[in-house]
C-alpha atoms as a PDB file:
ATOM      1  CA  MET A   1    -109.258 -33.745  86.933  1.00  0.00           C
ATOM      2  CA  LYS A   2    -105.647 -33.589  85.772  1.00  0.00           C
ATOM      3  CA  CYS A   3    -103.020 -36.308  85.320  1.00  0.00           C
ATOM      4  CA  ILE A   4     -99.782 -37.227  83.539  1.00  0.00           C
ATOM      5  CA  GLN A   5    -100.121 -40.391  81.473  1.00  0.00           C
ATOM      6  CA  TYR A   6     -98.933 -42.177  78.344  1.00  0.00           C
ATOM      7  CA  SER A   7    -100.792 -44.360  75.848  1.00  0.00           C
ATOM      8  CA  GLU A   8     -97.725 -45.916  74.224  1.00  0.00           C
ATOM      9  CA  HIS A   9     -94.328 -46.970  75.473  1.00  0.00           C
ATOM     10  CA  GLY A  10     -91.164 -45.195  74.408  1.00  0.00           C
ATOM     11  CA  GLY A  11     -88.194 -43.178  75.555  1.00  0.00           C
ATOM     12  CA  ASP A  12     -89.089 -39.947  73.730  1.00  0.00           C
ATOM     13  CA  TYR A  13     -90.911 -38.525  76.733  1.00  0.00           C
ATOM     14  CA  ALA A  14     -91.792 -35.258  74.978  1.00  0.00           C
ATOM     15  CA  SER A  15     -93.836 -37.322  72.510  1.00  0.00           C
ATOM     16  CA  THR A  16     -95.234 -40.069  74.713  1.00  0.00           C
ATOM     17  CA  LEU A  17     -96.138 -38.227  77.931  1.00  0.00           C
ATOM     18  CA  GLN A  18     -99.440 -36.402  77.978  1.00  0.00           C
ATOM     19  CA  CYS A  19    -101.010 -33.964  80.418  1.00  0.00           C
ATOM     20  CA  ILE A  20    -104.716 -34.804  80.454  1.00  0.00           C
ATOM     21  CA  GLU A  21    -107.184 -32.287  81.897  1.00  0.00           C
ATOM     22  CA  THR A  22    -110.967 -32.677  82.089  1.00  0.00           C
ATOM     23  CA  GLU A  23    -113.739 -30.694  83.753  1.00  0.00           C
ATOM     24  CA  ALA A  24    -115.284 -33.836  85.232  1.00  0.00           C
ATOM     25  CA  SER A  25    -115.197 -34.318  88.986  1.00  0.00           C
ATOM     26  CA  PRO A  26    -113.616 -37.509  90.350  1.00  0.00           C
ATOM     27  CA  PRO A  27    -116.259 -40.154  91.148  1.00  0.00           C
ATOM     28  CA  HIS A  28    -117.224 -40.925  94.736  1.00  0.00           C
ATOM     29  CA  PRO A  29    -115.187 -43.908  95.990  1.00  0.00           C
ATOM     30  CA  PRO A  30    -116.807 -47.329  96.528  1.00  0.00           C
ATOM     31  CA  VAL A  31    -116.852 -49.142  99.866  1.00  0.00           C
ATOM     32  CA  ASN A  32    -113.411 -49.596 101.436  1.00  0.00           C
ATOM     33  CA  PHE A  33    -111.879 -47.069  99.045  1.00  0.00           C
ATOM     34  CA  ALA A  34    -110.919 -43.445  99.653  1.00  0.00           C
ATOM     35  CA  LEU A  35    -110.567 -40.493  97.301  1.00  0.00           C
ATOM     36  CA  VAL A  36    -107.370 -38.584  98.072  1.00  0.00           C
ATOM     37  CA  LYS A  37    -106.431 -35.117  96.864  1.00  0.00           C
ATOM     38  CA  ILE A  38    -102.715 -35.524  96.135  1.00  0.00           C
ATOM     39  CA  HIS A  39    -100.304 -32.885  97.423  1.00  0.00           C
ATOM     40  CA  ALA A  40     -96.990 -34.510  96.419  1.00  0.00           C
ATOM     41  CA  ALA A  41     -95.888 -37.527  94.369  1.00  0.00           C
ATOM     42  CA  ALA A  42     -92.442 -39.067  94.013  1.00  0.00           C
ATOM     43  CA  GLY A  43     -90.521 -40.173  90.940  1.00  0.00           C
ATOM     44  CA  ASN A  44     -88.539 -43.404  90.781  1.00  0.00           C
ATOM     45  CA  PRO A  45     -86.389 -45.267  88.236  1.00  0.00           C
ATOM     46  CA  ILE A  46     -89.264 -47.703  87.800  1.00  0.00           C
ATOM     47  CA  ASP A  47     -91.283 -44.849  86.255  1.00  0.00           C
ATOM     48  CA  PHE A  48     -89.030 -44.426  83.239  1.00  0.00           C
ATOM     49  CA  LYS A  49     -88.395 -48.174  82.899  1.00  0.00           C
ATOM     50  CA  VAL A  50     -92.105 -48.942  82.653  1.00  0.00           C
ATOM     51  CA  ALA A  51     -92.723 -45.895  80.436  1.00  0.00           C
ATOM     52  CA  LYS A  52     -90.031 -47.010  77.980  1.00  0.00           C
ATOM     53  CA  GLY A  53     -91.475 -50.538  77.847  1.00  0.00           C
ATOM     54  CA  GLU A  54     -88.370 -52.144  79.342  1.00  0.00           C
ATOM     55  CA  LEU A  55     -90.464 -54.402  81.566  1.00  0.00           C
ATOM     56  CA  ASN A  56     -93.079 -55.461  79.025  1.00  0.00           C
ATOM     57  CA  GLY A  57     -93.452 -59.224  79.213  1.00  0.00           C
ATOM     58  CA  ALA A  58     -92.041 -59.382  82.718  1.00  0.00           C
ATOM     59  CA  TRP A  59     -94.791 -57.340  84.362  1.00  0.00           C
ATOM     60  CA  ASP A  60     -98.341 -56.243  83.707  1.00  0.00           C
ATOM     61  CA  CYS A  61     -97.993 -52.831  82.008  1.00  0.00           C
ATOM     62  CA  PRO A  62    -101.510 -51.758  80.973  1.00  0.00           C
ATOM     63  CA  LEU A  63    -102.141 -48.721  78.781  1.00  0.00           C
ATOM     64  CA  PRO A  64    -103.004 -45.931  79.174  1.00  0.00           C
ATOM     65  CA  MET A  65    -100.866 -45.608  82.272  1.00  0.00           C
ATOM     66  CA  ILE A  66    -101.057 -42.730  84.751  1.00  0.00           C
ATOM     67  CA  MET A  67     -97.525 -42.306  86.061  1.00  0.00           C
ATOM     68  CA  GLY A  68     -96.314 -42.287  89.660  1.00  0.00           C
ATOM     69  CA  TYR A  69     -96.459 -44.848  92.448  1.00  0.00           C
ATOM     70  CA  ASP A  70     -96.035 -43.049  95.775  1.00  0.00           C
ATOM     71  CA  PHE A  71     -97.983 -40.051  96.969  1.00  0.00           C
ATOM     72  CA  SER A  72     -99.128 -38.054  99.961  1.00  0.00           C
ATOM     73  CA  GLY A  73    -102.317 -36.051 100.272  1.00  0.00           C
ATOM     74  CA  VAL A  74    -105.603 -35.460 102.044  1.00  0.00           C
ATOM     75  CA  VAL A  75    -108.710 -37.680 102.097  1.00  0.00           C
ATOM     76  CA  VAL A  76    -111.642 -35.856 100.481  1.00  0.00           C
ATOM     77  CA  ALA A  77    -114.159 -38.724 100.377  1.00  0.00           C
ATOM     78  CA  VAL A  78    -114.572 -42.230 101.803  1.00  0.00           C
ATOM     79  CA  GLY A  79    -116.864 -44.935 100.459  1.00  0.00           C
ATOM     80  CA  GLU A  80    -119.992 -45.515 102.537  1.00  0.00           C
ATOM     81  CA  GLY A  81    -119.604 -48.425 104.938  1.00  0.00           C
ATOM     82  CA  SER A  82    -115.804 -48.451 104.687  1.00  0.00           C
ATOM     83  CA  ASP A  83    -113.624 -49.959 107.393  1.00  0.00           C
ATOM     84  CA  GLY A  84    -110.188 -48.712 108.357  1.00  0.00           C
ATOM     85  CA  GLY A  85    -110.891 -45.585 110.370  1.00  0.00           C
ATOM     86  CA  PHE A  86    -110.117 -43.018 107.670  1.00  0.00           C
ATOM     87  CA  GLN A  87    -112.105 -39.795 107.573  1.00  0.00           C
ATOM     88  CA  VAL A  88    -112.377 -36.769 105.340  1.00  0.00           C
ATOM     89  CA  GLY A  89    -109.517 -34.417 106.204  1.00  0.00           C
ATOM     90  CA  ASP A  90    -107.024 -37.143 107.194  1.00  0.00           C
ATOM     91  CA  GLU A  91    -103.530 -36.632 105.808  1.00  0.00           C
ATOM     92  CA  VAL A  92    -102.394 -39.926 104.281  1.00  0.00           C
ATOM     93  CA  PHE A  93     -99.676 -41.477 102.141  1.00  0.00           C
ATOM     94  CA  ALA A  94     -99.116 -44.755 100.301  1.00  0.00           C
ATOM     95  CA  VAL A  95     -97.410 -46.607  97.473  1.00  0.00           C
ATOM     96  CA  THR A  96     -99.831 -47.888  94.820  1.00  0.00           C
ATOM     97  CA  TRP A  97     -98.391 -51.258  93.968  1.00  0.00           C
ATOM     98  CA  GLY A  98     -99.539 -54.867  93.953  1.00  0.00           C
ATOM     99  CA  GLN A  99     -98.417 -57.743  96.103  1.00  0.00           C
ATOM    100  CA  GLY A 100     -94.945 -58.455  94.751  1.00  0.00           C
ATOM    101  CA  GLN A 101     -96.010 -57.575  91.216  1.00  0.00           C
ATOM    102  CA  HIS A 102     -96.607 -54.570  89.010  1.00  0.00           C
ATOM    103  CA  LYS A 103    -100.372 -54.907  89.068  1.00  0.00           C
ATOM    104  CA  PRO A 104    -103.308 -53.657  91.144  1.00  0.00           C
ATOM    105  CA  ALA A 105    -103.319 -54.836  94.752  1.00  0.00           C
ATOM    106  CA  GLN A 106    -106.986 -55.805  94.604  1.00  0.00           C
ATOM    107  CA  GLU A 107    -110.033 -55.666  92.366  1.00  0.00           C
ATOM    108  CA  GLY A 108    -111.046 -52.132  91.551  1.00  0.00           C
ATOM    109  CA  ALA A 109    -107.633 -50.682  92.397  1.00  0.00           C
ATOM    110  CA  ILE A 110    -105.030 -49.336  89.995  1.00  0.00           C
ATOM    111  CA  VAL A 111    -101.264 -49.548  89.777  1.00  0.00           C
ATOM    112  CA  GLY A 112     -99.571 -46.185  89.577  1.00  0.00           C
ATOM    113  CA  GLY A 113    -101.809 -43.151  89.270  1.00  0.00           C
ATOM    114  CA  ALA A 114     -99.906 -40.775  91.560  1.00  0.00           C
ATOM    115  CA  PHE A 115     -99.076 -38.050  89.002  1.00  0.00           C
ATOM    116  CA  ALA A 116    -102.618 -36.743  89.305  1.00  0.00           C
ATOM    117  CA  ASP A 117    -104.585 -34.283  91.375  1.00  0.00           C
ATOM    118  CA  HIS A 118    -106.788 -37.071  92.800  1.00  0.00           C
ATOM    119  CA  ILE A 119    -106.489 -40.815  93.258  1.00  0.00           C
ATOM    120  CA  THR A 120    -108.937 -43.491  94.419  1.00  0.00           C
ATOM    121  CA  VAL A 121    -107.237 -46.207  96.461  1.00  0.00           C
ATOM    122  CA  PRO A 122    -108.210 -49.025  98.848  1.00  0.00           C
ATOM    123  CA  THR A 123    -108.163 -47.810 102.433  1.00  0.00           C
ATOM    124  CA  THR A 124    -106.050 -50.862 103.348  1.00  0.00           C
ATOM    125  CA  MET A 125    -103.160 -49.326 101.357  1.00  0.00           C
ATOM    126  CA  LEU A 126    -103.180 -46.021 103.219  1.00  0.00           C
ATOM    127  CA  SER A 127    -101.185 -44.835 106.199  1.00  0.00           C
ATOM    128  CA  LYS A 128    -101.835 -41.686 108.182  1.00  0.00           C
ATOM    129  CA  LYS A 129     -99.155 -39.054 107.685  1.00  0.00           C
ATOM    130  CA  PRO A 130     -97.774 -37.710 110.962  1.00  0.00           C
ATOM    131  CA  ARG A 131     -98.058 -33.931 111.183  1.00  0.00           C
ATOM    132  CA  GLU A 132     -94.325 -33.736 111.954  1.00  0.00           C
ATOM    133  CA  ILE A 133     -93.362 -34.728 108.401  1.00  0.00           C
ATOM    134  CA  SER A 134     -94.190 -32.976 105.136  1.00  0.00           C
ATOM    135  CA  HIS A 135     -96.200 -34.331 102.216  1.00  0.00           C
ATOM    136  CA  GLU A 136     -92.953 -34.313 100.225  1.00  0.00           C
ATOM    137  CA  GLN A 137     -91.185 -36.505 102.797  1.00  0.00           C
ATOM    138  CA  ALA A 138     -94.098 -38.921 103.062  1.00  0.00           C
ATOM    139  CA  ALA A 139     -94.384 -39.285  99.290  1.00  0.00           C
ATOM    140  CA  ALA A 140     -90.630 -39.695  98.980  1.00  0.00           C
ATOM    141  CA  ILE A 141     -90.295 -42.557 101.458  1.00  0.00           C
ATOM    142  CA  ALA A 142     -93.295 -44.723 100.592  1.00  0.00           C
ATOM    143  CA  LEU A 143     -91.898 -46.808  97.711  1.00  0.00           C
ATOM    144  CA  ILE A 144     -88.185 -46.736  98.497  1.00  0.00           C
ATOM    145  CA  GLY A 145     -88.726 -47.308 102.208  1.00  0.00           C
ATOM    146  CA  THR A 146     -91.094 -50.219 101.674  1.00  0.00           C
ATOM    147  CA  THR A 147     -88.706 -51.738  99.124  1.00  0.00           C
ATOM    148  CA  ALA A 148     -85.673 -51.400 101.397  1.00  0.00           C
ATOM    149  CA  HIS A 149     -87.511 -52.651 104.483  1.00  0.00           C
ATOM    150  CA  GLN A 150     -88.993 -55.723 102.820  1.00  0.00           C
ATOM    151  CA  ALA A 151     -85.792 -56.607 100.959  1.00  0.00           C
ATOM    152  CA  LEU A 152     -83.741 -56.417 104.154  1.00  0.00           C
ATOM    153  CA  PHE A 153     -86.074 -58.064 106.606  1.00  0.00           C
ATOM    154  CA  ASN A 154     -88.402 -60.284 104.545  1.00  0.00           C
ATOM    155  CA  CYS A 155     -85.873 -61.515 101.965  1.00  0.00           C
ATOM    156  CA  LEU A 156     -82.422 -61.165 103.529  1.00  0.00           C
ATOM    157  CA  ASN A 157     -83.475 -61.628 107.162  1.00  0.00           C
ATOM    158  CA  VAL A 158     -80.928 -59.016 108.271  1.00  0.00           C
ATOM    159  CA  LYS A 159     -80.402 -58.885 112.023  1.00  0.00           C
ATOM    160  CA  GLU A 160     -77.943 -57.668 114.630  1.00  0.00           C
ATOM    161  CA  GLY A 161     -74.374 -58.764 113.921  1.00  0.00           C
ATOM    162  CA  ASP A 162     -74.966 -59.734 110.279  1.00  0.00           C
ATOM    163  CA  LYS A 163     -72.492 -58.657 107.604  1.00  0.00           C
ATOM    164  CA  LEU A 164     -74.337 -56.975 104.738  1.00  0.00           C
ATOM    165  CA  LEU A 165     -73.130 -55.582 101.408  1.00  0.00           C
ATOM    166  CA  ILE A 166     -75.397 -53.017  99.734  1.00  0.00           C
ATOM    167  CA  LEU A 167     -74.622 -52.264  96.090  1.00  0.00           C
ATOM    168  CA  GLY A 168     -75.633 -48.691  95.289  1.00  0.00           C
ATOM    169  CA  GLY A 169     -75.358 -46.816  98.572  1.00  0.00           C
ATOM    170  CA  PRO A 170     -76.186 -43.376  97.090  1.00  0.00           C
ATOM    171  CA  THR A 171     -79.398 -44.602  95.445  1.00  0.00           C
ATOM    172  CA  SER A 172     -82.665 -43.727  97.126  1.00  0.00           C
ATOM    173  CA  VAL A 173     -83.349 -47.358  98.106  1.00  0.00           C
ATOM    174  CA  GLY A 174     -79.713 -48.012  98.989  1.00  0.00           C
ATOM    175  CA  SER A 175     -79.519 -44.986 101.271  1.00  0.00           C
ATOM    176  CA  LEU A 176     -82.626 -46.107 103.185  1.00  0.00           C
ATOM    177  CA  ALA A 177     -81.309 -49.679 103.367  1.00  0.00           C
ATOM    178  CA  ILE A 178     -78.043 -48.502 104.947  1.00  0.00           C
ATOM    179  CA  GLN A 179     -79.944 -46.644 107.648  1.00  0.00           C
ATOM    180  CA  LEU A 180     -82.414 -49.451 108.358  1.00  0.00           C
ATOM    181  CA  ALA A 181     -79.675 -52.093 108.537  1.00  0.00           C
ATOM    182  CA  LYS A 182     -77.528 -49.980 110.855  1.00  0.00           C
ATOM    183  CA  ASN A 183     -80.557 -49.401 113.084  1.00  0.00           C
ATOM    184  CA  VAL A 184     -80.817 -53.148 113.788  1.00  0.00           C
ATOM    185  CA  GLY A 185     -77.086 -53.504 114.456  1.00  0.00           C
ATOM    186  CA  ALA A 186     -75.793 -54.991 111.192  1.00  0.00           C
ATOM    187  CA  TRP A 187     -72.270 -54.392 109.847  1.00  0.00           C
ATOM    188  CA  VAL A 188     -72.822 -52.608 106.527  1.00  0.00           C
ATOM    189  CA  ALA A 189     -70.531 -52.191 103.547  1.00  0.00           C
ATOM    190  CA  THR A 190     -71.681 -50.319 100.461  1.00  0.00           C
ATOM    191  CA  THR A 191     -70.496 -49.151  97.055  1.00  0.00           C
ATOM    192  CA  SER A 192     -70.355 -45.600  95.743  1.00  0.00           C
ATOM    193  CA  SER A 193     -68.565 -43.430  93.229  1.00  0.00           C
ATOM    194  CA  SER A 194     -66.180 -40.813  94.593  1.00  0.00           C
ATOM    195  CA  ARG A 195     -68.703 -38.108  93.629  1.00  0.00           C
ATOM    196  CA  ASN A 196     -71.176 -39.391  96.226  1.00  0.00           C
ATOM    197  CA  ILE A 197     -68.865 -40.687  98.946  1.00  0.00           C
ATOM    198  CA  ASP A 198     -69.345 -37.701 101.262  1.00  0.00           C
ATOM    199  CA  TYR A 199     -73.109 -38.170 101.070  1.00  0.00           C
ATOM    200  CA  VAL A 200     -72.816 -41.899 101.761  1.00  0.00           C
ATOM    201  CA  LYS A 201     -70.502 -41.222 104.713  1.00  0.00           C
ATOM    202  CA  SER A 202     -73.297 -39.208 106.299  1.00  0.00           C
ATOM    203  CA  LEU A 203     -75.358 -42.421 106.409  1.00  0.00           C
ATOM    204  CA  GLN A 204     -72.630 -44.037 108.551  1.00  0.00           C
ATOM    205  CA  PRO A 205     -71.987 -47.401 106.886  1.00  0.00           C
ATOM    206  CA  ASP A 206     -68.988 -49.323 108.204  1.00  0.00           C
ATOM    207  CA  LEU A 207     -67.218 -49.516 104.837  1.00  0.00           C
ATOM    208  CA  ILE A 208     -67.516 -47.620 101.559  1.00  0.00           C
ATOM    209  CA  ILE A 209     -65.919 -49.040  98.403  1.00  0.00           C
ATOM    210  CA  ASP A 210     -65.359 -46.762  95.418  1.00  0.00           C
ATOM    211  CA  TYR A 211     -66.488 -49.129  92.672  1.00  0.00           C
ATOM    212  CA  ARG A 212     -64.703 -47.077  90.019  1.00  0.00           C
ATOM    213  CA  LYS A 213     -61.342 -47.634  91.707  1.00  0.00           C
ATOM    214  CA  GLU A 214     -61.624 -51.228  92.872  1.00  0.00           C
ATOM    215  CA  ASP A 215     -63.746 -54.323  92.416  1.00  0.00           C
ATOM    216  CA  TRP A 216     -65.836 -54.823  95.541  1.00  0.00           C
ATOM    217  CA  ALA A 217     -65.780 -58.586  94.974  1.00  0.00           C
ATOM    218  CA  ASN A 218     -62.002 -58.575  95.594  1.00  0.00           C
ATOM    219  CA  HIS A 219     -62.012 -56.290  98.617  1.00  0.00           C
ATOM    220  CA  PRO A 220     -60.495 -58.151 101.613  1.00  0.00           C
ATOM    221  CA  SER A 221     -63.391 -57.179 103.893  1.00  0.00           C
ATOM    222  CA  ILE A 222     -66.018 -58.494 101.467  1.00  0.00           C
ATOM    223  CA  ASN A 223     -65.631 -62.104 102.419  1.00  0.00           C
ATOM    224  CA  GLY A 224     -68.269 -64.343 103.951  1.00  0.00           C
ATOM    225  CA  MET A 225     -71.113 -61.847 103.813  1.00  0.00           C
ATOM    226  CA  ASP A 226     -74.372 -62.992 105.329  1.00  0.00           C
ATOM    227  CA  ALA A 227     -76.256 -61.113 102.635  1.00  0.00           C
ATOM    228  CA  VAL A 228     -75.895 -58.929  99.538  1.00  0.00           C
ATOM    229  CA  PHE A 229     -78.536 -56.401  98.497  1.00  0.00           C
ATOM    230  CA  ASP A 230     -78.252 -55.156  94.905  1.00  0.00           C
ATOM    231  CA  ALA A 231     -80.126 -51.859  95.009  1.00  0.00           C
ATOM    232  CA  VAL A 232     -78.766 -50.517  91.725  1.00  0.00           C
ATOM    233  CA  GLY A 233     -78.912 -53.354  89.184  1.00  0.00           C
ATOM    234  CA  GLU A 234     -75.180 -53.756  88.730  1.00  0.00           C
ATOM    235  CA  MET A 235     -74.413 -55.894  85.677  1.00  0.00           C
ATOM    236  CA  GLY A 236     -72.882 -59.228  86.635  1.00  0.00           C
ATOM    237  CA  ALA A 237     -73.237 -58.664  90.377  1.00  0.00           C
ATOM    238  CA  PHE A 238     -74.961 -61.973  91.043  1.00  0.00           C
ATOM    239  CA  GLY A 239     -72.295 -63.871  89.106  1.00  0.00           C
ATOM    240  CA  LYS A 240     -69.605 -62.301  91.283  1.00  0.00           C
ATOM    241  CA  CYS A 241     -71.432 -63.531  94.352  1.00  0.00           C
ATOM    242  CA  ILE A 242     -72.112 -67.110  93.298  1.00  0.00           C
ATOM    243  CA  GLY A 243     -69.150 -68.039  91.070  1.00  0.00           C
ATOM    244  CA  GLU A 244     -67.117 -71.113  91.964  1.00  0.00           C
ATOM    245  CA  GLU A 245     -64.184 -69.035  93.204  1.00  0.00           C
ATOM    246  CA  SER A 246     -66.321 -66.395  94.897  1.00  0.00           C
ATOM    247  CA  LYS A 247     -66.061 -65.898  98.632  1.00  0.00           C
ATOM    248  CA  VAL A 248     -68.337 -62.876  98.740  1.00  0.00           C
ATOM    249  CA  ILE A 249     -71.336 -64.627 100.321  1.00  0.00           C
ATOM    250  CA  LYS A 250     -70.975 -67.413 102.832  1.00  0.00           C
ATOM    251  CA  LYS A 251     -72.586 -70.775 102.072  1.00  0.00           C
ATOM    252  CA  GLY A 252     -76.251 -70.553 102.942  1.00  0.00           C
ATOM    253  CA  GLY A 253     -76.209 -66.760 102.653  1.00  0.00           C
ATOM    254  CA  ARG A 254     -78.720 -64.581 100.858  1.00  0.00           C
ATOM    255  CA  PHE A 255     -78.880 -62.330  97.787  1.00  0.00           C
ATOM    256  CA  VAL A 256     -81.621 -60.063  96.496  1.00  0.00           C
ATOM    257  CA  SER A 257     -81.832 -57.582  93.620  1.00  0.00           C
ATOM    258  CA  ILE A 258     -84.513 -55.019  92.907  1.00  0.00           C
ATOM    259  CA  ALA A 259     -83.152 -54.054  89.496  1.00  0.00           C
ATOM    260  CA  ASN A 260     -81.615 -57.122  87.843  1.00  0.00           C
ATOM    261  CA  PHE A 261     -83.135 -60.505  86.950  1.00  0.00           C
ATOM    262  CA  ASP A 262     -79.890 -62.545  86.973  1.00  0.00           C
ATOM    263  CA  ALA A 263     -80.788 -64.401  90.174  1.00  0.00           C
ATOM    264  CA  GLY A 264     -84.148 -65.448  88.746  1.00  0.00           C
ATOM    265  CA  PHE A 265     -87.473 -65.458  90.533  1.00  0.00           C
ATOM    266  CA  ASP A 266     -87.295 -68.625  92.643  1.00  0.00           C
ATOM    267  CA  PRO A 267     -85.790 -67.776  96.053  1.00  0.00           C
ATOM    268  CA  LYS A 268     -84.729 -71.419  96.525  1.00  0.00           C
ATOM    269  CA  GLY A 269     -83.412 -71.812  92.991  1.00  0.00           C
ATOM    270  CA  HIS A 270     -79.757 -71.621  94.070  1.00  0.00           C
ATOM    271  CA  SER A 271     -79.975 -73.845  97.126  1.00  0.00           C
ATOM    272  CA  PRO A 272     -77.915 -75.157  98.902  1.00  0.00           C
ATOM    273  CA  ARG A 273     -75.243 -72.630  97.839  1.00  0.00           C
ATOM    274  CA  LEU A 274     -77.558 -69.796  98.859  1.00  0.00           C
ATOM    275  CA  GLU A 275     -80.554 -70.022 101.148  1.00  0.00           C
ATOM    276  CA  PHE A 276     -82.290 -67.205  99.280  1.00  0.00           C
ATOM    277  CA  ALA A 277     -81.499 -65.607  95.914  1.00  0.00           C
ATOM    278  CA  SER A 278     -84.045 -63.792  93.777  1.00  0.00           C
ATOM    279  CA  PHE A 279     -85.296 -60.669  92.103  1.00  0.00           C
ATOM    280  CA  PHE A 280     -87.698 -58.855  94.431  1.00  0.00           C
ATOM    281  CA  GLY A 281     -90.742 -56.654  93.887  1.00  0.00           C
ATOM    282  CA  LEU A 282     -92.352 -54.888  96.820  1.00  0.00           C
ATOM    283  CA  SER A 283     -95.805 -55.507  98.270  1.00  0.00           C
ATOM    284  CA  ASN A 284     -97.878 -52.603  99.513  1.00  0.00           C
ATOM    285  CA  SER A 285     -97.916 -52.648 103.327  1.00  0.00           C
ATOM    286  CA  SER A 286     -99.518 -49.983 105.483  1.00  0.00           C
ATOM    287  CA  ALA A 287     -97.756 -51.523 108.512  1.00  0.00           C
ATOM    288  CA  VAL A 288     -94.344 -50.910 106.917  1.00  0.00           C
ATOM    289  CA  GLN A 289     -95.412 -47.402 105.887  1.00  0.00           C
ATOM    290  CA  ASP A 290     -96.446 -46.717 109.489  1.00  0.00           C
ATOM    291  CA  LYS A 291     -93.037 -47.895 110.734  1.00  0.00           C
ATOM    292  CA  LEU A 292     -91.192 -45.723 108.207  1.00  0.00           C
ATOM    293  CA  ALA A 293     -93.219 -42.658 109.152  1.00  0.00           C
ATOM    294  CA  ALA A 294     -92.469 -43.247 112.843  1.00  0.00           C
ATOM    295  CA  ASP A 295     -88.754 -43.613 112.054  1.00  0.00           C
ATOM    296  CA  LEU A 296     -88.835 -40.318 110.145  1.00  0.00           C
ATOM    297  CA  VAL A 297     -90.474 -38.556 113.072  1.00  0.00           C
ATOM    298  CA  ASP A 298     -87.964 -40.057 115.548  1.00  0.00           C
ATOM    299  CA  GLY A 299     -84.998 -39.210 113.327  1.00  0.00           C
ATOM    300  CA  ARG A 300     -83.965 -42.851 112.977  1.00  0.00           C
ATOM    301  CA  VAL A 301     -84.045 -42.461 109.204  1.00  0.00           C
ATOM    302  CA  LYS A 302     -83.913 -39.500 106.859  1.00  0.00           C
ATOM    303  CA  VAL A 303     -85.002 -39.128 103.271  1.00  0.00           C
ATOM    304  CA  ASP A 304     -83.257 -36.569 101.091  1.00  0.00           C
ATOM    305  CA  ILE A 305     -85.245 -34.603  98.512  1.00  0.00           C
ATOM    306  CA  ASP A 306     -82.975 -34.005  95.529  1.00  0.00           C
ATOM    307  CA  LYS A 307     -85.166 -31.894  93.223  1.00  0.00           C
ATOM    308  CA  THR A 308     -88.787 -30.781  93.039  1.00  0.00           C
ATOM    309  CA  PHE A 309     -90.666 -30.659  89.717  1.00  0.00           C
ATOM    310  CA  GLU A 310     -93.843 -28.918  88.614  1.00  0.00           C
ATOM    311  CA  PHE A 311     -97.073 -30.793  87.931  1.00  0.00           C
ATOM    312  CA  SER A 312     -97.101 -30.473  84.141  1.00  0.00           C
ATOM    313  CA  LYS A 313     -96.021 -32.330  81.040  1.00  0.00           C
ATOM    314  CA  ASP A 314     -92.782 -30.355  80.959  1.00  0.00           C
ATOM    315  CA  GLY A 315     -92.204 -31.123  84.625  1.00  0.00           C
ATOM    316  CA  ALA A 316     -92.760 -34.852  84.079  1.00  0.00           C
ATOM    317  CA  VAL A 317     -90.486 -34.938  81.014  1.00  0.00           C
ATOM    318  CA  GLU A 318     -87.765 -33.098  82.938  1.00  0.00           C
ATOM    319  CA  MET A 319     -88.155 -35.446  85.907  1.00  0.00           C
ATOM    320  CA  MET A 320     -87.897 -38.622  83.812  1.00  0.00           C
ATOM    321  CA  LYS A 321     -84.820 -37.360  81.979  1.00  0.00           C
ATOM    322  CA  TYR A 322     -83.160 -36.359  85.228  1.00  0.00           C
ATOM    323  CA  ILE A 323     -83.855 -39.669  86.983  1.00  0.00           C
ATOM    324  CA  GLU A 324     -82.736 -41.653  83.935  1.00  0.00           C
ATOM    325  CA  SER A 325     -79.484 -39.667  83.771  1.00  0.00           C
ATOM    326  CA  GLY A 326     -78.392 -41.178  87.081  1.00  0.00           C
ATOM    327  CA  LYS A 327     -76.917 -37.838  88.132  1.00  0.00           C
ATOM    328  CA  GLY A 328     -79.232 -37.301  91.076  1.00  0.00           C
ATOM    329  CA  ARG A 329     -79.226 -38.825  94.513  1.00  0.00           C
ATOM    330  CA  GLY A 330     -82.013 -39.075  97.013  1.00  0.00           C
ATOM    331  CA  LYS A 331     -85.601 -38.595  95.882  1.00  0.00           C
ATOM    332  CA  ASN A 332     -87.282 -36.448  93.267  1.00  0.00           C
ATOM    333  CA  VAL A 333     -90.737 -35.100  93.999  1.00  0.00           C
ATOM    334  CA  MET A 334     -93.532 -33.643  91.888  1.00  0.00           C
ATOM    335  CA  LYS A 335     -95.411 -30.967  93.811  1.00  0.00           C
ATOM    336  CA  ILE A 336     -99.070 -31.431  92.908  1.00  0.00           C
ATOM    337  CA  VAL A 337    -100.412 -28.739  95.238  1.00  0.00           C
ATOM    338  CA  SER A 338     -98.219 -25.627  95.287  1.00  0.00           C
END
């Protein structure tokens, strides 16, 4: 068995990240669990934030921690008596996350664990990978797609005709959110730097605001939004939306952030000014994963692979540094099986 893990938090990845290899075989999975041979795993900003210890105290961050949350691979064993219809040889993908929290989804499960050659996960977390999409695509969309989908439709209740502002259009989650919102008929504005505007244009939002040239909160079209989705963790964004003079969000509108705690954790904490306002953490959902995979096959959404990294300590260190630099766009994938 081989994995990338750390036993202490810190930002010196060359010192903290470890490549662990043993000659032991992975244990046979218990009932309602499957053992998956991982072919590809995706990197996300949450990887370096948890590794550095930035979320200690806010979330459960057990050590040692095997990195990586979303993966795609092939089932090599299923626990005797398991439900769920998965068989040896099935191509599957998933995001290993809890229910709204950074903790195992159920007893016996783990959080993370995708930067490894094998992973044991509950069958309820798995989705079958369509043959039309690659392991890299499936791994790349699991976490960001689930996050975008749940933020838009569970938290913000986005529907046809709504006016939506997405902060961070070029980000992996932001880019998926633009596509999903447009697919249901929402009017979508988003922010971007000039460096990424051509990429964001390809996603076909209705308005792109270069945040380095103007303040989106003062843009004449950003007035009376039904919802704002902060996909990038912009400092002070919530204050711009809820200040006494702000007209960004209409009364009774909604706000959600996946990267900033300014709105708090109580969705009703800013009522009646806002119907919903909160930080949001995803919940694993095979139903959402199934929908995302179908949208990929149908071409209703696309996921862009930025860079691919090798399955090694050096590859993991390079990946974390690159993601933390903020210079990339789209998804970064670690190729477990070459």
